[in-house]
Amino acid sequence: MKRITVNISNEAYSTLNEYKAINDLETVDDALDQIILTHTEHILPKKRIYKDIYYEIVKEDNIWTVKYYKLNSSENLEQLPTVHRHINRPPEEEIKQDIDRSFYSKESS
């Protein structure tokens, strides 16, 4: 873990403390860490890879959307027509199961 100093308003600190209590976290640092990591995909969408399928998770109008990509013959990522939408941010394991079902099951072959 990297140690940094952050100056925030009293109101922001109070909000972090409240978030910490609601989510049963040990420290305000844990609260800030969780908030940043929870919203990272919305702030900085990144493509991840599982097997040979790339995916990215983005938040669009309060809906989490998982978009899928595959390398084409020119070695460029091409978006696949399959998209999964979720009310809550899906965990990585669920996304991997969706990929297996959508792209690797016998029915999709």
Coordinates of C-alpha atoms in Angstrom, one line a residue:
M1 CA 0.0 0.0 0.0
K2 CA 1.3 3.5 -0.9
R3 CA 1.1 6.2 1.7
I4 CA -0.1 9.7 0.5
T5 CA -1.4 12.8 2.2
V6 CA -4.7 14.2 1.1
N7 CA -6.3 17.5 2.1
I8 CA -10.1 17.4 2.1
S9 CA -12.8 19.5 3.5
N10 CA -14.5 18.8 6.8
E11 CA -17.6 17.8 4.9
A12 CA -15.8 15.4 2.7
Y13 CA -14.1 13.8 5.8
S14 CA -17.4 13.5 7.5
T15 CA -18.9 11.8 4.4
L16 CA -15.9 9.4 4.4
N17 CA -16.5 8.6 8.1
E18 CA -20.2 7.9 7.4
Y19 CA -19.3 5.7 4.4
K20 CA -16.8 3.8 6.6
A21 CA -19.5 3.1 9.2
I22 CA -22.2 2.1 6.6
N23 CA -19.8 -0.3 4.9
D24 CA -18.3 -1.6 8.1
L25 CA -14.8 -0.6 7.2
E26 CA -12.0 -0.2 9.7
T27 CA -10.5 3.2 8.6
V28 CA -11.2 6.3 6.6
D29 CA -8.3 5.1 4.4
D30 CA -10.2 1.9 3.7
A31 CA -13.3 4.0 2.8
L32 CA -11.4 6.2 0.4
D33 CA -9.7 3.2 -1.1
Q34 CA -13.0 1.4 -1.7
I35 CA -14.7 4.5 -3.2
I36 CA -11.8 5.0 -5.6
L37 CA -11.7 1.4 -6.7
T38 CA -15.5 1.1 -7.0
H39 CA -15.6 4.1 -9.3
T40 CA -12.4 3.5 -11.3
E41 CA -14.1 1.7 -14.1
H42 CA -16.4 4.7 -14.6
I43 CA -13.5 7.2 -14.4
L44 CA -10.9 5.2 -16.3
P45 CA -12.4 2.4 -18.4
K46 CA -9.8 -0.3 -19.1
K47 CA -10.1 -3.3 -21.2
R48 CA -9.2 -6.6 -19.4
I49 CA -8.8 -10.0 -21.0
Y50 CA -10.2 -13.4 -20.1
K51 CA -9.2 -16.3 -22.4
D52 CA -9.1 -14.5 -25.8
I53 CA -12.0 -12.1 -25.1
Y54 CA -11.2 -8.5 -24.0
Y55 CA -13.9 -6.7 -22.0
E56 CA -14.5 -3.4 -20.4
I57 CA -17.0 -2.3 -17.8
V58 CA -18.5 1.1 -18.1
K59 CA -21.3 2.9 -16.3
E60 CA -23.8 4.4 -18.6
D61 CA -26.9 6.2 -17.2
N62 CA -26.7 4.3 -13.9
I63 CA -26.4 0.9 -15.7
W64 CA -23.2 -1.1 -15.7
T65 CA -22.5 -2.3 -19.2
V66 CA -19.9 -5.0 -20.1
K67 CA -18.7 -4.7 -23.7
Y68 CA -16.7 -7.4 -25.3
Y69 CA -13.9 -7.3 -27.9
K70 CA -11.8 -9.7 -29.9
L71 CA -8.7 -9.2 -32.0
N72 CA -9.5 -9.3 -35.7
S73 CA -7.2 -10.5 -38.4
S74 CA -5.5 -7.0 -38.5
E75 CA -4.7 -7.4 -34.8
N76 CA -7.1 -4.6 -33.9
L77 CA -9.7 -4.9 -31.2
E78 CA -13.2 -5.2 -32.7
Q79 CA -16.3 -4.8 -30.5
L80 CA -18.5 -7.9 -30.5
P81 CA -22.3 -7.6 -30.7
T82 CA -22.8 -9.2 -27.3
V83 CA -23.3 -6.7 -24.4
H84 CA -24.4 -7.5 -20.8
R85 CA -26.1 -4.9 -18.7
H86 CA -26.3 -4.9 -14.9
I87 CA -27.9 -2.7 -12.2
N88 CA -24.9 -3.2 -9.9
R89 CA -21.3 -3.4 -11.0
P90 CA -20.7 -7.1 -11.8
P91 CA -17.9 -8.9 -10.0
E92 CA -15.0 -10.2 -12.2
E93 CA -16.1 -13.9 -11.6
E94 CA -19.6 -13.2 -13.0
I95 CA -18.1 -11.5 -16.1
K96 CA -15.9 -14.6 -16.7
Q97 CA -18.9 -16.8 -16.3
D98 CA -20.8 -14.6 -18.8
I99 CA -17.9 -14.9 -21.2
D100 CA -17.8 -18.7 -20.9
R101 CA -21.6 -18.9 -21.5
S102 CA -21.7 -16.4 -24.3
F103 CA -18.6 -17.3 -26.3
Y104 CA -17.4 -20.8 -25.2
S105 CA -20.5 -22.9 -24.5
K106 CA -21.6 -25.6 -26.9
E107 CA -24.7 -23.6 -27.8
S108 CA -22.7 -20.6 -29.0
S109 CA -20.5 -22.7 -31.2

